[in-house]
JSON list of C-alpha atoms in Angstrom, two decimals:
[
{"chain": "E", "resi": 26, "resn": "MET", "atom": "CA", "xyz": [103.56, 0.01, -114.07]},
{"chain": "E", "resi": 27, "resn": "ILE", "atom": "CA", "xyz": [101.89, -2.06, -111.36]},
{"chain": "E", "resi": 28, "resn": "SER", "atom": "CA", "xyz": [99.36, -0.31, -109.16]},
{"chain": "E", "resi": 29, "resn": "GLN", "atom": "CA", "xyz": [100.01, 0.47, -105.52]},
{"chain": "E", "resi": 30, "resn": "ASP", "atom": "CA", "xyz": [98.13, -2.73, -104.70]},
{"chain": "E", "resi": 31, "resn": "CYS", "atom": "CA", "xyz": [101.30, -4.75, -105.14]},
{"chain": "E", "resi": 32, "resn": "VAL", "atom": "CA", "xyz": [102.93, -6.96, -102.52]},
{"chain": "E", "resi": 33, "resn": "ILE", "atom": "CA", "xyz": [106.19, -8.88, -102.77]},
{"chain": "E", "resi": 34, "resn": "ILE", "atom": "CA", "xyz": [106.74, -11.72, -100.31]},
{"chain": "E", "resi": 35, "resn": "VAL", "atom": "CA", "xyz": [110.37, -12.47, -99.43]},
{"chain": "E", "resi": 36, "resn": "GLU", "atom": "CA", "xyz": [112.09, -14.62, -96.83]},
{"chain": "E", "resi": 37, "resn": "GLY", "atom": "CA", "xyz": [114.28, -12.26, -94.85]},
{"chain": "E", "resi": 38, "resn": "LEU", "atom": "CA", "xyz": [115.22, -8.72, -93.98]},
{"chain": "E", "resi": 39, "resn": "THR", "atom": "CA", "xyz": [118.35, -8.77, -96.17]},
{"chain": "E", "resi": 40, "resn": "ASP", "atom": "CA", "xyz": [116.14, -9.72, -99.14]},
{"chain": "E", "resi": 41, "resn": "LYS", "atom": "CA", "xyz": [113.78, -6.86, -98.32]},
{"chain": "E", "resi": 42, "resn": "LYS", "atom": "CA", "xyz": [116.64, -4.35, -98.05]},
{"chain": "E", "resi": 43, "resn": "GLN", "atom": "CA", "xyz": [118.08, -5.49, -101.38]},
{"chain": "E", "resi": 44, "resn": "LEU", "atom": "CA", "xyz": [114.70, -5.00, -103.07]},
{"chain": "E", "resi": 45, "resn": "GLU", "atom": "CA", "xyz": [114.10, -1.61, -101.44]},
{"chain": "E", "resi": 46, "resn": "LYS", "atom": "CA", "xyz": [117.32, -0.35, -103.05]},
{"chain": "E", "resi": 47, "resn": "VAL", "atom": "CA", "xyz": [116.12, -1.35, -106.50]},
{"chain": "E", "resi": 48, "resn": "ILE", "atom": "CA", "xyz": [112.36, -0.68, -106.47]},
{"chain": "E", "resi": 49, "resn": "ASP", "atom": "CA", "xyz": [111.16, 2.77, -107.46]},
{"chain": "E", "resi": 50, "resn": "ASP", "atom": "CA", "xyz": [107.48, 2.16, -106.80]},
{"chain": "E", "resi": 51, "resn": "GLN", "atom": "CA", "xyz": [104.97, 1.97, -103.96]},
{"chain": "E", "resi": 52, "resn": "VAL", "atom": "CA", "xyz": [105.30, -1.72, -103.19]},
{"chain": "E", "resi": 53, "resn": "THR", "atom": "CA", "xyz": [104.72, -3.49, -99.89]},
{"chain": "E", "resi": 54, "resn": "ILE", "atom": "CA", "xyz": [107.46, -6.02, -99.10]},
{"chain": "E", "resi": 55, "resn": "ILE", "atom": "CA", "xyz": [106.55, -8.69, -96.55]},
{"chain": "E", "resi": 56, "resn": "CYS", "atom": "CA", "xyz": [109.20, -10.79, -94.78]},
{"chain": "E", "resi": 57, "resn": "THR", "atom": "CA", "xyz": [108.21, -14.30, -93.74]},
{"chain": "E", "resi": 58, "resn": "ASN", "atom": "CA", "xyz": [111.50, -14.79, -91.92]},
{"chain": "E", "resi": 59, "resn": "GLY", "atom": "CA", "xyz": [111.79, -18.08, -93.76]},
{"chain": "E", "resi": 60, "resn": "THR", "atom": "CA", "xyz": [108.92, -19.71, -91.90]},
{"chain": "E", "resi": 61, "resn": "PHE", "atom": "CA", "xyz": [105.34, -20.44, -92.74]},
{"chain": "E", "resi": 62, "resn": "ASP", "atom": "CA", "xyz": [102.62, -21.18, -90.29]},
{"chain": "E", "resi": 63, "resn": "ILE", "atom": "CA", "xyz": [98.96, -20.91, -91.11]},
{"chain": "E", "resi": 64, "resn": "GLU", "atom": "CA", "xyz": [98.14, -18.53, -88.22]},
{"chain": "E", "resi": 65, "resn": "ARG", "atom": "CA", "xyz": [100.78, -16.03, -89.28]},
{"chain": "E", "resi": 66, "resn": "PHE", "atom": "CA", "xyz": [99.71, -16.44, -92.90]},
{"chain": "E", "resi": 67, "resn": "ASP", "atom": "CA", "xyz": [96.06, -15.72, -92.02]},
{"chain": "E", "resi": 68, "resn": "GLU", "atom": "CA", "xyz": [97.23, -12.59, -90.21]},
{"chain": "E", "resi": 69, "resn": "LEU", "atom": "CA", "xyz": [99.20, -11.47, -93.30]},
{"chain": "E", "resi": 70, "resn": "LEU", "atom": "CA", "xyz": [96.27, -12.30, -95.57]},
{"chain": "E", "resi": 71, "resn": "GLU", "atom": "CA", "xyz": [93.98, -10.06, -93.55]},
{"chain": "E", "resi": 72, "resn": "THR", "atom": "CA", "xyz": [96.44, -7.26, -92.75]},
{"chain": "E", "resi": 73, "resn": "TYR", "atom": "CA", "xyz": [97.64, -6.84, -96.34]},
{"chain": "E", "resi": 74, "resn": "GLN", "atom": "CA", "xyz": [94.43, -7.97, -98.09]},
{"chain": "E", "resi": 75, "resn": "LEU", "atom": "CA", "xyz": [96.48, -10.37, -100.19]},
{"chain": "E", "resi": 76, "resn": "ASP", "atom": "CA", "xyz": [93.45, -11.78, -102.00]},
{"chain": "E", "resi": 77, "resn": "GLU", "atom": "CA", "xyz": [92.75, -8.38, -103.53]},
{"chain": "E", "resi": 78, "resn": "LYS", "atom": "CA", "xyz": [96.29, -7.42, -104.55]},
{"chain": "E", "resi": 79, "resn": "ASP", "atom": "CA", "xyz": [98.93, -8.31, -107.08]},
{"chain": "E", "resi": 80, "resn": "VAL", "atom": "CA", "xyz": [101.18, -10.66, -105.10]},
{"chain": "E", "resi": 81, "resn": "PHE", "atom": "CA", "xyz": [104.68, -11.71, -106.11]},
{"chain": "E", "resi": 82, "resn": "ILE", "atom": "CA", "xyz": [106.67, -14.46, -104.42]},
{"chain": "E", "resi": 83, "resn": "LEU", "atom": "CA", "xyz": [110.44, -13.93, -104.50]},
{"chain": "E", "resi": 84, "resn": "VAL", "atom": "CA", "xyz": [112.37, -16.41, -102.38]},
{"chain": "E", "resi": 85, "resn": "ASP", "atom": "CA", "xyz": [115.80, -17.99, -102.40]},
{"chain": "E", "resi": 86, "resn": "GLU", "atom": "CA", "xyz": [116.57, -20.88, -104.72]},
{"chain": "E", "resi": 87, "resn": "ASP", "atom": "CA", "xyz": [117.48, -23.25, -101.91]},
{"chain": "E", "resi": 88, "resn": "LYS", "atom": "CA", "xyz": [115.67, -26.01, -100.03]},
{"chain": "E", "resi": 89, "resn": "SER", "atom": "CA", "xyz": [113.94, -23.71, -97.53]},
{"chain": "E", "resi": 90, "resn": "GLY", "atom": "CA", "xyz": [113.06, -21.15, -100.21]},
{"chain": "E", "resi": 91, "resn": "LEU", "atom": "CA", "xyz": [111.55, -23.78, -102.49]},
{"chain": "E", "resi": 92, "resn": "LYS", "atom": "CA", "xyz": [109.53, -25.20, -99.59]},
{"chain": "E", "resi": 93, "resn": "LEU", "atom": "CA", "xyz": [108.23, -21.74, -98.70]},
{"chain": "E", "resi": 94, "resn": "ARG", "atom": "CA", "xyz": [107.39, -21.00, -102.36]},
{"chain": "E", "resi": 95, "resn": "LYS", "atom": "CA", "xyz": [105.36, -24.21, -102.56]},
{"chain": "E", "resi": 96, "resn": "GLN", "atom": "CA", "xyz": [103.45, -23.39, -99.35]},
{"chain": "E", "resi": 97, "resn": "LEU", "atom": "CA", "xyz": [102.74, -19.82, -100.44]},
{"chain": "E", "resi": 98, "resn": "ALA", "atom": "CA", "xyz": [101.70, -20.93, -103.93]},
{"chain": "E", "resi": 99, "resn": "SER", "atom": "CA", "xyz": [99.11, -23.30, -102.49]},
{"chain": "E", "resi": 100, "resn": "GLU", "atom": "CA", "xyz": [97.67, -20.56, -100.25]},
{"chain": "E", "resi": 101, "resn": "LEU", "atom": "CA", "xyz": [97.92, -17.79, -102.88]},
{"chain": "E", "resi": 102, "resn": "PRO", "atom": "CA", "xyz": [97.20, -19.46, -106.23]},
{"chain": "E", "resi": 103, "resn": "HIS", "atom": "CA", "xyz": [96.88, -16.03, -107.92]},
{"chain": "E", "resi": 104, "resn": "ALA", "atom": "CA", "xyz": [100.42, -15.03, -106.89]},
{"chain": "E", "resi": 105, "resn": "ASP", "atom": "CA", "xyz": [103.01, -14.48, -109.58]},
{"chain": "E", "resi": 106, "resn": "HIS", "atom": "CA", "xyz": [106.47, -15.95, -109.10]},
{"chain": "E", "resi": 107, "resn": "ILE", "atom": "CA", "xyz": [109.81, -14.22, -109.55]},
{"chain": "E", "resi": 108, "resn": "TYR", "atom": "CA", "xyz": [112.82, -16.52, -109.67]},
{"chain": "E", "resi": 109, "resn": "VAL", "atom": "CA", "xyz": [116.43, -15.65, -108.95]},
{"chain": "E", "resi": 110, "resn": "SER", "atom": "CA", "xyz": [119.06, -17.61, -110.80]},
{"chain": "E", "resi": 111, "resn": "SER", "atom": "CA", "xyz": [120.40, -20.70, -109.05]},
{"chain": "E", "resi": 112, "resn": "GLU", "atom": "CA", "xyz": [123.79, -19.13, -109.83]},
{"chain": "E", "resi": 113, "resn": "TYR", "atom": "CA", "xyz": [123.12, -16.56, -107.08]},
{"chain": "E", "resi": 114, "resn": "ARG", "atom": "CA", "xyz": [120.85, -18.82, -104.99]},
{"chain": "E", "resi": 115, "resn": "GLU", "atom": "CA", "xyz": [119.76, -16.00, -102.67]},
{"chain": "E", "resi": 116, "resn": "VAL", "atom": "CA", "xyz": [117.72, -12.89, -103.33]},
{"chain": "E", "resi": 117, "resn": "ALA", "atom": "CA", "xyz": [120.11, -10.84, -101.18]},
{"chain": "E", "resi": 118, "resn": "ALA", "atom": "CA", "xyz": [123.12, -12.13, -103.16]},
{"chain": "E", "resi": 119, "resn": "THR", "atom": "CA", "xyz": [121.59, -11.36, -106.55]},
{"chain": "E", "resi": 120, "resn": "PRO", "atom": "CA", "xyz": [123.16, -8.25, -108.15]},
{"chain": "E", "resi": 121, "resn": "GLU", "atom": "CA", "xyz": [120.90, -5.19, -108.15]},
{"chain": "E", "resi": 122, "resn": "ARG", "atom": "CA", "xyz": [121.03, -4.99, -111.96]},
{"chain": "E", "resi": 123, "resn": "ILE", "atom": "CA", "xyz": [119.69, -8.56, -112.24]},
{"chain": "E", "resi": 124, "resn": "LEU", "atom": "CA", "xyz": [116.95, -7.92, -109.68]},
{"chain": "E", "resi": 125, "resn": "ALA", "atom": "CA", "xyz": [115.98, -4.73, -111.51]},
{"chain": "E", "resi": 126, "resn": "MET", "atom": "CA", "xyz": [115.56, -6.68, -114.76]},
{"chain": "E", "resi": 127, "resn": "LEU", "atom": "CA", "xyz": [113.47, -9.38, -113.02]},
{"chain": "E", "resi": 128, "resn": "LEU", "atom": "CA", "xyz": [111.20, -6.77, -111.42]},
{"chain": "E", "resi": 129, "resn": "LEU", "atom": "CA", "xyz": [110.90, -4.76, -114.61]},
{"chain": "E", "resi": 130, "resn": "GLY", "atom": "CA", "xyz": [109.80, -7.96, -116.32]},
{"chain": "E", "resi": 131, "resn": "LYS", "atom": "CA", "xyz": [106.85, -8.02, -113.89]},
{"chain": "E", "resi": 132, "resn": "HIS", "atom": "CA", "xyz": [106.06, -4.33, -114.58]},
{"chain": "E", "resi": 133, "resn": "ILE", "atom": "CA", "xyz": [107.38, -3.08, -111.25]},
{"chain": "E", "resi": 134, "resn": "ALA", "atom": "CA", "xyz": [109.13, 0.29, -111.52]},
{"chain": "E", "resi": 135, "resn": "VAL", "atom": "CA", "xyz": [112.81, 0.22, -110.66]},
{"chain": "E", "resi": 136, "resn": "ASN", "atom": "CA", "xyz": [115.44, 2.86, -110.07]},
{"chain": "E", "resi": 137, "resn": "PRO", "atom": "CA", "xyz": [116.92, 3.53, -113.54]},
{"chain": "E", "resi": 138, "resn": "GLN", "atom": "CA", "xyz": [120.49, 3.60, -112.13]},
{"chain": "E", "resi": 139, "resn": "TYR", "atom": "CA", "xyz": [120.28, -0.22, -111.86]},
{"chain": "E", "resi": 140, "resn": "LEU", "atom": "CA", "xyz": [119.48, -0.61, -115.55]},
{"chain": "E", "resi": 141, "resn": "ALA", "atom": "CA", "xyz": [122.69, 0.91, -116.88]}
]
């Protein structure tokens, strides 16, 4: 599985809580609260050493999520992207089983109860 040097960037607290239920690994989950400003990003970059870690971007499939993904992708070109289905639109609304499969596909350990 992924090393402990793994960070997932999400939009909101409900997204973070949904992921915390599913992930069975030492992963740092950062909430952007749906906004992106370069000062806050620089702070995150330094605090979490994002240039030296495996970074995943997991945001909602809506206008604000797509905008945030684009901004983060330009600042973190090495980041890997995880996409939720447009059927669910939001990370928090995506069933745990689906999230578990998406995370497993990126080699992030998940709680086996969500794979049944």
